[in-house]
Short mmCIF file of C-alpha atoms in Angstrom, two decimals:
data_model
loop_
_atom_site.label_atom_id
_atom_site.label_comp_id
_atom_site.label_asym_id
_atom_site.label_seq_id
_atom_site.Cartn_x
_atom_site.Cartn_y
_atom_site.Cartn_z
CA MET A 2 146.04 -14.70 93.78
CA ILE A 3 147.59 -18.07 94.46
CA GLU A 4 149.22 -20.26 91.74
CA LEU A 5 147.26 -23.52 91.06
CA ASP A 6 148.05 -26.13 89.00
CA HIS A 7 145.63 -28.22 86.86
CA THR A 8 145.48 -30.96 89.88
CA ASP A 9 144.34 -28.23 92.34
CA HIS A 10 141.58 -27.21 90.07
CA ALA A 11 140.60 -30.75 89.46
CA ILE A 12 140.45 -31.38 93.41
CA LEU A 13 138.29 -28.20 93.76
CA ASP A 14 135.95 -29.25 90.94
CA ALA A 15 135.37 -32.66 92.69
CA LEU A 16 134.84 -30.98 96.16
CA ARG A 17 132.25 -28.53 94.35
CA SER A 18 130.36 -31.26 93.10
CA ASP A 19 130.53 -33.10 96.43
CA GLY A 20 131.74 -31.31 99.58
CA GLY A 21 131.47 -34.33 101.53
CA MET A 22 134.36 -36.51 100.00
CA ASN A 23 137.21 -37.54 101.86
CA ALA A 24 140.73 -37.33 100.72
CA LYS A 25 140.53 -41.05 99.50
CA GLN A 26 137.62 -40.34 97.32
CA VAL A 27 139.13 -36.98 96.07
CA GLY A 28 142.26 -38.88 95.23
CA ASP A 29 140.32 -41.46 93.32
CA VAL A 30 138.60 -38.86 91.16
CA VAL A 31 141.74 -36.87 90.21
CA GLY A 32 144.13 -39.70 90.23
CA LEU A 33 146.39 -39.11 93.48
CA SER A 34 147.00 -41.49 96.37
CA GLN A 35 145.16 -40.72 99.56
CA PRO A 36 148.11 -39.07 101.23
CA ALA A 37 148.83 -36.74 98.05
CA ALA A 38 145.23 -35.54 97.99
CA TYR A 39 145.14 -35.19 101.77
CA ARG A 40 148.26 -32.72 101.24
CA ARG A 41 146.82 -30.81 98.61
CA ILE A 42 143.52 -30.40 100.28
CA ARG A 43 145.39 -29.29 103.53
CA ARG A 44 147.57 -26.56 101.47
CA LEU A 45 144.25 -25.19 99.56
CA GLU A 46 142.82 -24.77 103.13
CA ALA A 47 146.00 -23.20 104.65
CA ASP A 48 146.19 -20.89 101.68
CA GLY A 49 142.76 -19.91 102.10
CA VAL A 50 141.16 -20.89 99.02
CA ILE A 51 138.97 -23.41 100.89
CA THR A 52 137.78 -21.38 103.79
CA GLY A 53 135.46 -24.00 105.19
CA ARG A 54 132.87 -26.41 104.98
CA ALA A 55 128.83 -26.07 105.24
CA LEU A 56 126.21 -28.75 106.24
CA ILE A 57 123.52 -28.80 103.73
CA VAL A 58 120.30 -29.55 105.40
CA ASP A 59 116.64 -29.67 103.63
CA ALA A 60 115.24 -26.39 105.41
CA ALA A 61 111.65 -27.26 104.01
CA LYS A 62 112.03 -30.59 105.97
CA LEU A 63 113.20 -28.70 109.28
CA GLY A 64 109.94 -26.46 109.07
CA TYR A 65 111.41 -23.60 107.09
CA GLY A 66 109.44 -23.07 103.93
CA VAL A 67 110.19 -19.43 102.94
CA THR A 68 113.35 -17.78 101.85
CA VAL A 69 113.35 -13.89 101.56
CA PHE A 70 116.14 -11.68 100.01
CA LEU A 71 116.43 -8.29 101.85
CA GLY A 72 117.86 -5.05 100.49
CA VAL A 73 118.82 -2.96 103.44
CA LYS A 74 119.85 0.63 103.64
CA LEU A 75 121.29 2.16 106.71
CA ALA A 76 119.72 5.35 107.89
CA ALA A 77 122.65 6.45 110.32
CA ARG A 78 126.12 6.98 108.63
CA GLY A 79 129.60 6.43 109.87
CA ARG A 80 131.84 3.65 110.98
CA SER A 81 130.39 3.02 114.34
CA ALA A 82 126.70 2.71 112.68
CA MET A 83 128.06 0.28 110.42
CA ALA A 84 129.72 -1.91 113.07
CA ASP A 85 126.80 -1.65 115.34
CA PHE A 86 124.37 -3.01 112.65
CA GLU A 87 126.75 -5.79 111.36
CA ARG A 88 127.33 -7.11 114.70
CA ALA A 89 123.65 -7.38 115.55
CA VAL A 90 122.73 -8.67 112.24
CA ILE A 91 125.07 -11.61 111.88
CA SER A 92 123.92 -12.78 115.50
CA ILE A 93 120.24 -13.37 114.02
CA PRO A 94 119.90 -17.05 113.58
CA GLU A 95 117.42 -16.94 111.05
CA VAL A 96 119.82 -14.67 108.96
CA GLN A 97 121.88 -17.11 106.84
CA LEU A 98 123.73 -14.42 104.61
CA VAL A 99 125.11 -10.77 105.13
CA GLN A 100 126.87 -9.05 102.27
CA GLN A 101 128.14 -5.69 102.39
CA VAL A 102 127.31 -4.09 98.62
CA ILE A 103 127.85 -0.85 96.70
CA GLY A 104 124.58 0.02 94.83
CA VAL A 105 121.11 0.79 95.70
CA HIS A 106 121.38 -0.83 99.17
CA ASP A 107 124.00 -1.07 101.49
CA TYR A 108 123.79 -4.64 102.94
CA ARG A 109 122.17 -7.88 101.20
CA LEU A 110 120.48 -10.57 103.52
CA ARG A 111 119.27 -13.85 103.05
CA ILE A 112 116.45 -14.97 105.59
CA VAL A 113 114.93 -18.27 106.10
CA ALA A 114 111.52 -18.41 107.76
CA GLN A 115 108.69 -20.99 108.61
CA ASP A 116 106.02 -19.12 106.72
CA LEU A 117 105.19 -15.68 105.40
CA SER A 118 103.68 -14.57 108.96
CA ASP A 119 107.01 -16.08 110.67
CA PHE A 120 108.87 -13.88 108.08
CA GLU A 121 106.70 -10.79 109.28
CA ARG A 122 107.37 -11.43 112.91
CA ILE A 123 111.30 -11.74 112.18
CA LEU A 124 110.79 -8.55 109.90
CA ARG A 125 109.06 -6.33 112.37
CA ARG A 126 111.02 -7.60 115.51
CA ARG A 127 114.62 -8.56 114.73
CA ILE A 128 115.39 -6.55 111.49
CA MET A 129 113.47 -3.26 111.64
CA THR A 130 114.92 -3.13 115.25
CA LEU A 131 118.31 -3.40 114.40
CA PRO A 132 120.70 -0.31 115.19
CA GLY A 133 120.74 2.33 112.25
CA VAL A 134 118.34 0.44 109.90
CA GLY A 135 116.91 2.67 107.20
CA ASP A 136 114.99 1.25 104.18
CA VAL A 137 114.10 -2.30 103.73
CA GLU A 138 113.33 -4.10 100.43
CA SER A 139 111.88 -7.51 100.72
CA ASN A 140 111.82 -10.20 97.82
CA VAL A 141 110.40 -13.62 98.30
CA LEU A 142 112.24 -16.52 96.53
CA LEU A 143 110.00 -18.34 94.09
CA SER A 144 112.54 -20.70 92.69
CA ASP A 145 116.28 -21.30 92.23
CA GLU A 146 117.03 -21.47 88.66
CA MET B 14 109.90 -36.59 113.01
CA LEU B 15 112.98 -35.26 114.63
CA ASP B 16 113.16 -35.39 118.26
CA ASP B 17 115.05 -33.36 120.84
CA THR B 18 118.40 -35.34 120.31
CA ASP B 19 118.21 -35.25 116.47
CA ARG B 20 118.20 -31.36 116.82
CA ARG B 21 121.08 -31.39 119.32
CA ILE B 22 123.02 -33.34 116.78
CA LEU B 23 122.05 -31.09 114.03
CA ARG B 24 123.01 -28.19 115.84
CA GLN B 25 126.54 -29.24 116.48
CA MET B 26 127.09 -30.39 113.10
CA GLN B 27 125.65 -27.19 111.37
CA ALA B 28 128.19 -25.31 113.83
CA ASP B 29 131.18 -27.38 112.81
CA PRO B 30 130.54 -29.51 109.87
CA SER B 31 133.98 -30.84 109.78
CA ALA B 32 133.78 -32.54 113.11
CA SER B 33 134.04 -36.46 113.18
CA VAL B 34 131.13 -38.26 114.44
CA ALA B 35 132.65 -39.01 117.56
CA THR B 36 133.24 -35.22 118.28
CA VAL B 37 129.57 -34.35 117.61
CA ALA B 38 128.40 -37.36 119.83
CA GLU B 39 130.72 -36.10 122.69
CA ARG B 40 129.42 -32.48 122.06
CA ALA B 41 125.70 -33.72 121.96
CA GLY B 42 126.12 -35.83 124.82
CA LEU B 43 125.60 -39.34 123.69
CA SER B 44 127.66 -42.37 122.57
CA HIS B 45 129.30 -43.14 119.33
CA ALA B 46 126.93 -45.88 117.96
CA PRO B 47 123.49 -44.15 118.61
CA CYS B 48 124.89 -40.89 117.42
CA TRP B 49 126.07 -42.52 114.07
CA ARG B 50 122.83 -44.33 113.57
CA ARG B 51 120.78 -40.95 114.05
CA ILE B 52 123.12 -39.31 111.40
CA ALA B 53 122.84 -42.09 109.11
CA ARG B 54 118.82 -41.81 109.40
CA MET B 55 119.07 -38.26 108.91
CA GLU B 56 120.94 -38.62 105.89
CA ARG B 57 118.66 -41.30 104.42
CA ASP B 58 115.51 -39.13 105.51
CA GLY B 59 117.06 -36.12 103.33
CA VAL B 60 117.19 -33.95 106.29
CA ILE B 61 120.91 -33.75 105.93
CA LYS B 62 121.66 -33.09 102.07
CA GLY B 63 125.19 -33.20 102.14
CA ARG B 64 128.10 -30.86 102.69
CA ARG B 65 129.44 -28.17 100.75
CA ILE B 66 132.83 -26.32 100.47
CA LEU B 67 133.44 -22.88 100.92
CA ILE B 68 135.69 -21.27 98.12
CA ASP B 69 137.50 -17.84 98.39
CA GLN B 70 136.79 -16.69 94.68
CA ARG B 71 139.19 -13.83 95.20
CA LYS B 72 141.93 -16.41 95.81
CA LEU B 73 141.07 -17.80 92.36
CA GLY B 74 141.53 -14.62 90.77
CA LEU B 75 137.78 -13.86 90.44
CA GLU B 76 138.00 -10.31 92.12
CA VAL B 77 134.64 -9.00 91.20
CA GLN B 78 131.30 -10.51 92.22
CA VAL B 79 128.29 -8.31 91.09
CA PHE B 80 124.47 -9.26 91.88
CA LEU B 81 122.18 -7.91 89.32
CA ARG B 82 118.61 -7.42 89.96
CA ILE B 83 116.15 -7.58 86.71
CA THR B 84 112.96 -6.40 86.12
CA LEU B 85 111.25 -8.34 82.98
CA ASP B 86 109.07 -6.97 80.38
CA LYS B 87 105.86 -9.11 81.47
CA THR B 88 103.73 -8.10 78.64
CA ALA B 89 105.99 -10.19 76.39
CA ARG B 90 104.61 -13.66 76.44
CA ASN B 91 107.13 -16.58 78.27
CA ALA B 92 109.46 -13.57 79.16
CA PHE B 93 110.84 -15.58 81.91
CA ASP B 94 111.37 -18.60 80.19
CA ALA B 95 113.14 -17.11 77.42
CA PHE B 96 115.24 -15.02 79.51
CA ILE B 97 116.23 -17.87 81.98
CA LEU B 98 117.01 -20.04 78.93
CA GLU B 99 119.30 -17.73 77.49
CA ALA B 100 120.89 -16.38 80.90
CA ARG B 101 121.73 -20.02 81.66
CA LYS B 102 124.22 -20.25 78.90
CA ILE B 103 126.35 -17.47 80.40
CA PRO B 104 129.14 -19.17 82.26
CA GLU B 105 129.87 -16.01 84.57
CA VAL B 106 126.26 -16.59 85.72
CA THR B 107 126.84 -18.47 88.90
CA ALA B 108 123.28 -18.42 90.51
CA MET B 109 119.95 -17.40 89.20
CA GLN B 110 116.60 -17.01 91.27
CA THR B 111 113.15 -15.94 90.43
CA LEU B 112 111.56 -13.74 92.90
CA LEU B 113 108.17 -12.46 93.97
CA GLY B 114 108.65 -8.52 94.95
CA ARG B 115 109.80 -5.37 93.34
CA VAL B 116 112.19 -7.18 91.06
CA ASP B 117 111.66 -10.43 89.22
CA ILE B 118 115.05 -11.99 88.66
CA ARG B 119 118.24 -11.83 90.65
CA MET B 120 121.63 -13.34 89.53
CA ASP B 121 125.22 -13.52 90.73
CA VAL B 122 127.97 -12.93 88.05
CA THR B 123 131.70 -13.40 88.93
CA ALA B 124 134.31 -11.90 86.75
CA ARG B 125 138.22 -11.37 87.03
CA ASP B 126 138.25 -7.75 87.16
CA LEU B 127 136.12 -4.91 86.37
CA ALA B 128 137.16 -4.76 82.47
CA HIS B 129 135.87 -8.35 82.38
CA TYR B 130 132.88 -7.47 84.24
CA GLN B 131 131.97 -4.67 81.92
CA GLU B 132 132.59 -6.92 78.88
CA ILE B 133 130.26 -9.66 80.22
CA TYR B 134 127.78 -7.14 81.26
CA ARG B 135 127.68 -5.41 77.66
CA GLU B 136 128.13 -8.45 75.57
CA ARG B 137 126.18 -11.02 77.41
CA ILE B 138 123.64 -9.44 80.07
CA MET B 139 122.42 -6.34 77.88
CA ALA B 140 121.93 -9.06 75.04
CA LEU B 141 119.51 -11.11 77.08
CA PRO B 142 115.67 -10.86 76.03
CA HIS B 143 112.89 -8.91 77.71
CA ILE B 144 114.84 -6.86 80.03
CA LEU B 145 112.97 -3.80 81.12
CA ASP B 146 115.50 -2.55 83.99
CA VAL B 147 118.87 -3.66 85.77
CA GLU B 148 119.80 -3.00 89.10
CA SER B 149 123.47 -3.70 90.40
CA LEU B 150 125.00 -4.31 93.57
CA MET B 151 128.69 -5.00 93.85
CA LEU B 152 129.82 -7.14 96.67
CA VAL B 153 132.35 -5.44 99.22
CA ALA B 154 132.58 -7.82 102.02
CA GLU B 155 130.96 -11.09 103.05
CA LEU B 156 130.01 -11.03 106.67
CA LYS B 157 128.02 -14.18 107.04
CA ASN B 158 127.44 -16.97 104.82
CA SER B 159 125.85 -20.02 106.31
CA GLU B 160 123.38 -22.76 105.04
CA ALA B 161 122.17 -23.27 108.78
CA VAL B 162 118.73 -23.12 109.83
CA PRO B 163 117.58 -22.58 113.34
CA VAL B 164 116.72 -26.21 114.63
#
């Protein structure tokens, strides 16, 4: 764990509320000069606290109306089965999130699709054909609370 | 509507969200001013909603992340509303979604360590109304986390 002071936490809060702010804007929010804010942001990045940035797009406006959470259990066991599955699954463009978990499933995925028939196509052609894949459970996102 | 050039710009921006407009323009094969105008238009139209920073929770001392999958007792009236209202009050619940499938609700719970998680689970989660069943998945590793959609 890395020692962060109040100012670091204030910077993280500011960037959580708007990840598009530049060092000048962050500095204005937390009461630092632009160079001081810049240095602290760079240090948070160098220490691995901030691991990157993501562009937020409106998926619906780009034609993607359906989000589905999948729970996947591997049928095959062993390290090479996991590695083969992981390599293949992260390269599917519709798969946004891949998390290895402990519990009733081995992996959690989040998938975007244009509609339910597009999702069925992705599930059948891309997910069910992944190496080592076993049981798959789908839950369609209704709303983000 | 987006044309092929817009899509080329979006692909570059999704792949490298920190890149400057100049860099995006060069990679997408157009000059700076038209690229800037197209990005501004996509932001105005709400196609580009903003940017999010990615934070390593473990570096902040939050070692445990658990995904709960909850089945509600739907015979109770307003089970969803009552549950969601109460669950929103728990600060360690960092995300919550309603689903159509075998489970009704999923939520992310973040805790300092297992003892802290145990406390949240017993004192706060199990006290939520209309729970029929809870399944837990504990995060081991995140292999991909992207907001990107194929364009």
